[in-house]
Amino acid sequence: MLREEKIDSRSLIKGHPLHPALIHFPIATLLLLVVTDICYVVTDDFFWAKAGFYLSTTGLLFGVLGSIPGAIDVFSVKRIRKIVSAWAHGLLAVMTLSLATLNVMLRLGDDPSAQILPWGLYVSVLTGVMINITGSLGAQLVYEYGIGVDVVQKDQHLVDP
């Protein structure tokens, strides 16, 4: 079986792709935002509303930062542009960042708890769902298409009898 040529990332530091390294931070903060919103709804404690504001802001900022290397890869590597999943992943990521922006805007002002029910919670949950779908497509790009990693075929691990 022929070994497929790997698809290199163009946004690297010492050979390590930046997009998969940076994107974990916004994923974690925006998924934790769902937890803080639920905690606020259950306890009515202002701490959770304030924590949600910081998580939404941090998630948005790191999401934008993490998306830049991904955009560089899509627009600078011709083989990535030919993959439909890459475009779907990028489009859903932009939609997710748009929801994160809306969530930050809902929480701006003197009282970040004012819009948690119902819109803040709804947007947080929808963002969490979008993160899961977008992340699944991103995982497909890494594990099925080998973007940014060395692709080793299964038969290379077998010992000839």
GROMACS .gro file of C-alpha atoms in nm:
model
  161
    1MET     CA    1   0.000   0.000   0.000
    2LEU     CA    2   0.134   0.344  -0.088
    3ARG     CA    3   0.190   0.595   0.186
    4GLU     CA    4  -0.008   0.913   0.134
    5GLU     CA    5   0.180   1.238   0.137
    6LYS     CA    6   0.116   1.428   0.457
    7ILE     CA    7  -0.051   1.770   0.458
    8ASP     CA    8   0.168   2.016   0.646
    9SER     CA    9   0.043   2.312   0.840
   10ARG     CA   10   0.189   2.650   0.746
   11SER     CA   11   0.145   2.804   1.090
   12LEU     CA   12   0.402   2.618   1.298
   13ILE     CA   13   0.637   2.673   1.589
   14LYS     CA   14   0.934   2.433   1.582
   15GLY     CA   15   0.736   2.193   1.364
   16HIS     CA   16   0.422   2.193   1.581
   17PRO     CA   17   0.096   2.321   1.428
   18LEU     CA   18  -0.044   2.619   1.620
   19HIS     CA   19  -0.416   2.580   1.553
   20PRO     CA   20  -0.463   2.246   1.733
   21ALA     CA   21  -0.245   2.371   2.020
   22LEU     CA   22  -0.430   2.700   2.074
   23ILE     CA   23  -0.789   2.592   2.019
   24HIS     CA   24  -0.818   2.396   2.345
   25PHE     CA   25  -0.836   2.715   2.553
   26PRO     CA   26  -1.149   2.862   2.394
   27ILE     CA   27  -1.312   2.520   2.386
   28ALA     CA   28  -1.256   2.478   2.759
   29THR     CA   29  -1.365   2.828   2.856
   30LEU     CA   30  -1.677   2.832   2.638
   31LEU     CA   31  -1.786   2.488   2.760
   32LEU     CA   32  -1.728   2.596   3.121
   33LEU     CA   33  -1.950   2.896   3.046
   34VAL     CA   34  -2.245   2.658   3.017
   35VAL     CA   35  -2.163   2.528   3.366
   36THR     CA   36  -2.138   2.877   3.518
   37ASP     CA   37  -2.468   2.982   3.359
   38ILE     CA   38  -2.642   2.675   3.501
   39CYS     CA   39  -2.482   2.742   3.841
   40TYR     CA   40  -2.611   3.100   3.828
   41VAL     CA   41  -2.963   2.984   3.740
   42VAL     CA   42  -2.963   2.731   4.025
   43THR     CA   43  -2.799   2.946   4.296
   44ASP     CA   44  -2.875   3.305   4.186
   45ASP     CA   45  -2.523   3.387   4.309
   46PHE     CA   46  -2.368   3.687   4.131
   47PHE     CA   47  -2.026   3.518   4.145
   48TRP     CA   48  -2.136   3.276   3.870
   49ALA     CA   49  -2.257   3.561   3.648
   50LYS     CA   50  -1.924   3.742   3.686
   51ALA     CA   51  -1.730   3.418   3.624
   52GLY     CA   52  -1.943   3.364   3.313
   53PHE     CA   53  -1.853   3.709   3.187
   54TYR     CA   54  -1.482   3.638   3.225
   55LEU     CA   55  -1.514   3.293   3.066
   56SER     CA   56  -1.711   3.427   2.768
   57THR     CA   57  -1.462   3.710   2.713
   58THR     CA   58  -1.159   3.481   2.749
   59GLY     CA   59  -1.318   3.219   2.521
   60LEU     CA   60  -1.388   3.478   2.253
   61LEU     CA   61  -1.038   3.628   2.265
   62PHE     CA   62  -0.862   3.291   2.259
   63GLY     CA   63  -1.104   3.169   1.991
   64VAL     CA   64  -1.005   3.454   1.763
   65LEU     CA   65  -0.637   3.396   1.845
   66GLY     CA   66  -0.669   3.021   1.776
   67SER     CA   67  -0.859   3.073   1.453
   68ILE     CA   68  -0.585   3.280   1.291
   69PRO     CA   69  -0.345   2.986   1.236
   70GLY     CA   70  -0.637   2.776   1.113
   71ALA     CA   71  -0.730   3.042   0.859
   72ILE     CA   72  -0.366   3.069   0.751
   73ASP     CA   73  -0.361   2.695   0.686
   74VAL     CA   74  -0.686   2.694   0.487
   75PHE     CA   75  -0.592   2.989   0.269
   76SER     CA   76  -0.227   2.898   0.214
   77VAL     CA   77  -0.235   2.518   0.165
   78LYS     CA   78  -0.402   2.414  -0.160
   79ARG     CA   79  -0.465   2.053  -0.048
   80ILE     CA   80  -0.655   2.172   0.259
   81ARG     CA   81  -0.874   2.398   0.046
   82LYS     CA   82  -0.983   2.093  -0.154
   83ILE     CA   83  -1.127   1.921   0.157
   84VAL     CA   84  -1.497   1.992   0.210
   85SER     CA   85  -1.468   1.915   0.583
   86ALA     CA   86  -1.208   2.193   0.617
   87TRP     CA   87  -1.453   2.448   0.478
   88ALA     CA   88  -1.736   2.315   0.694
   89HIS     CA   89  -1.507   2.327   0.999
   90GLY     CA   90  -1.406   2.686   0.921
   91LEU     CA   91  -1.762   2.801   0.856
   92LEU     CA   92  -1.890   2.645   1.177
   93ALA     CA   93  -1.597   2.794   1.368
   94VAL     CA   94  -1.689   3.141   1.241
   95MET     CA   95  -2.051   3.080   1.344
   96THR     CA   96  -1.935   2.965   1.687
   97LEU     CA   97  -1.720   3.277   1.730
   98SER     CA   98  -2.022   3.485   1.629
   99LEU     CA   99  -2.226   3.321   1.903
  100ALA     CA  100  -1.942   3.380   2.150
  101THR     CA  101  -1.941   3.748   2.049
  102LEU     CA  102  -2.316   3.770   2.106
  103ASN     CA  103  -2.269   3.606   2.444
  104VAL     CA  104  -2.008   3.865   2.547
  105MET     CA  105  -2.233   4.147   2.426
  106LEU     CA  106  -2.523   4.011   2.634
  107ARG     CA  107  -2.303   4.023   2.945
  108LEU     CA  108  -2.158   4.372   2.896
  109GLY     CA  109  -2.263   4.645   3.134
  110ASP     CA  110  -2.295   4.685   3.507
  111ASP     CA  111  -2.493   4.366   3.564
  112PRO     CA  112  -2.363   4.061   3.370
  113SER     CA  113  -2.647   3.855   3.515
  114ALA     CA  114  -2.921   4.065   3.353
  115GLN     CA  115  -2.933   3.864   3.030
  116ILE     CA  116  -2.836   3.515   3.149
  117LEU     CA  117  -3.200   3.406   3.154
  118PRO     CA  118  -3.309   3.314   2.896
  119TRP     CA  119  -3.077   3.438   2.619
  120GLY     CA  120  -2.736   3.404   2.784
  121LEU     CA  121  -2.800   3.042   2.881
  122TYR     CA  122  -2.953   2.961   2.544
  123VAL     CA  123  -2.658   3.110   2.352
  124SER     CA  124  -2.410   2.933   2.584
  125VAL     CA  125  -2.573   2.594   2.526
  126LEU     CA  126  -2.597   2.655   2.151
  127THR     CA  127  -2.229   2.755   2.149
  128GLY     CA  128  -2.145   2.431   2.333
  129VAL     CA  129  -2.331   2.227   2.072
  130MET     CA  130  -2.154   2.413   1.791
  131ILE     CA  131  -1.817   2.352   1.959
  132ASN     CA  132  -1.885   1.978   1.962
  133ILE     CA  133  -1.981   1.969   1.594
  134THR     CA  134  -1.691   2.193   1.491
  135GLY     CA  135  -1.449   1.992   1.704
  136SER     CA  136  -1.565   1.667   1.545
  137LEU     CA  137  -1.490   1.807   1.202
  138GLY     CA  138  -1.152   1.930   1.326
  139ALA     CA  139  -1.074   1.585   1.459
  140GLN     CA  140  -1.169   1.441   1.121
  141LEU     CA  141  -0.921   1.675   0.954
  142VAL     CA  142  -0.644   1.557   1.185
  143TYR     CA  143  -0.720   1.185   1.211
  144GLU     CA  144  -0.861   1.108   0.865
  145TYR     CA  145  -0.674   1.359   0.649
  146GLY     CA  146  -0.360   1.386   0.862
  147ILE     CA  147  -0.341   1.764   0.848
  148GLY     CA  148  -0.036   1.872   1.046
  149VAL     CA  149   0.067   1.522   1.150
  150ASP     CA  150   0.274   1.239   1.002
  151VAL     CA  151   0.042   0.984   0.845
  152VAL     CA  152   0.154   0.628   0.910
  153GLN     CA  153  -0.035   0.360   0.724
  154LYS     CA  154  -0.153   0.057   0.919
  155ASP     CA  155   0.051  -0.184   0.710
  156GLN     CA  156   0.374  -0.010   0.813
  157HIS     CA  157   0.324  -0.145   1.165
  158LEU     CA  158   0.297  -0.506   1.052
  159VAL     CA  159   0.594  -0.739   1.061
  160ASP     CA  160   0.643  -0.947   0.747
  161PRO     CA  161   0.620  -1.322   0.826
   0.00000   0.00000   0.00000
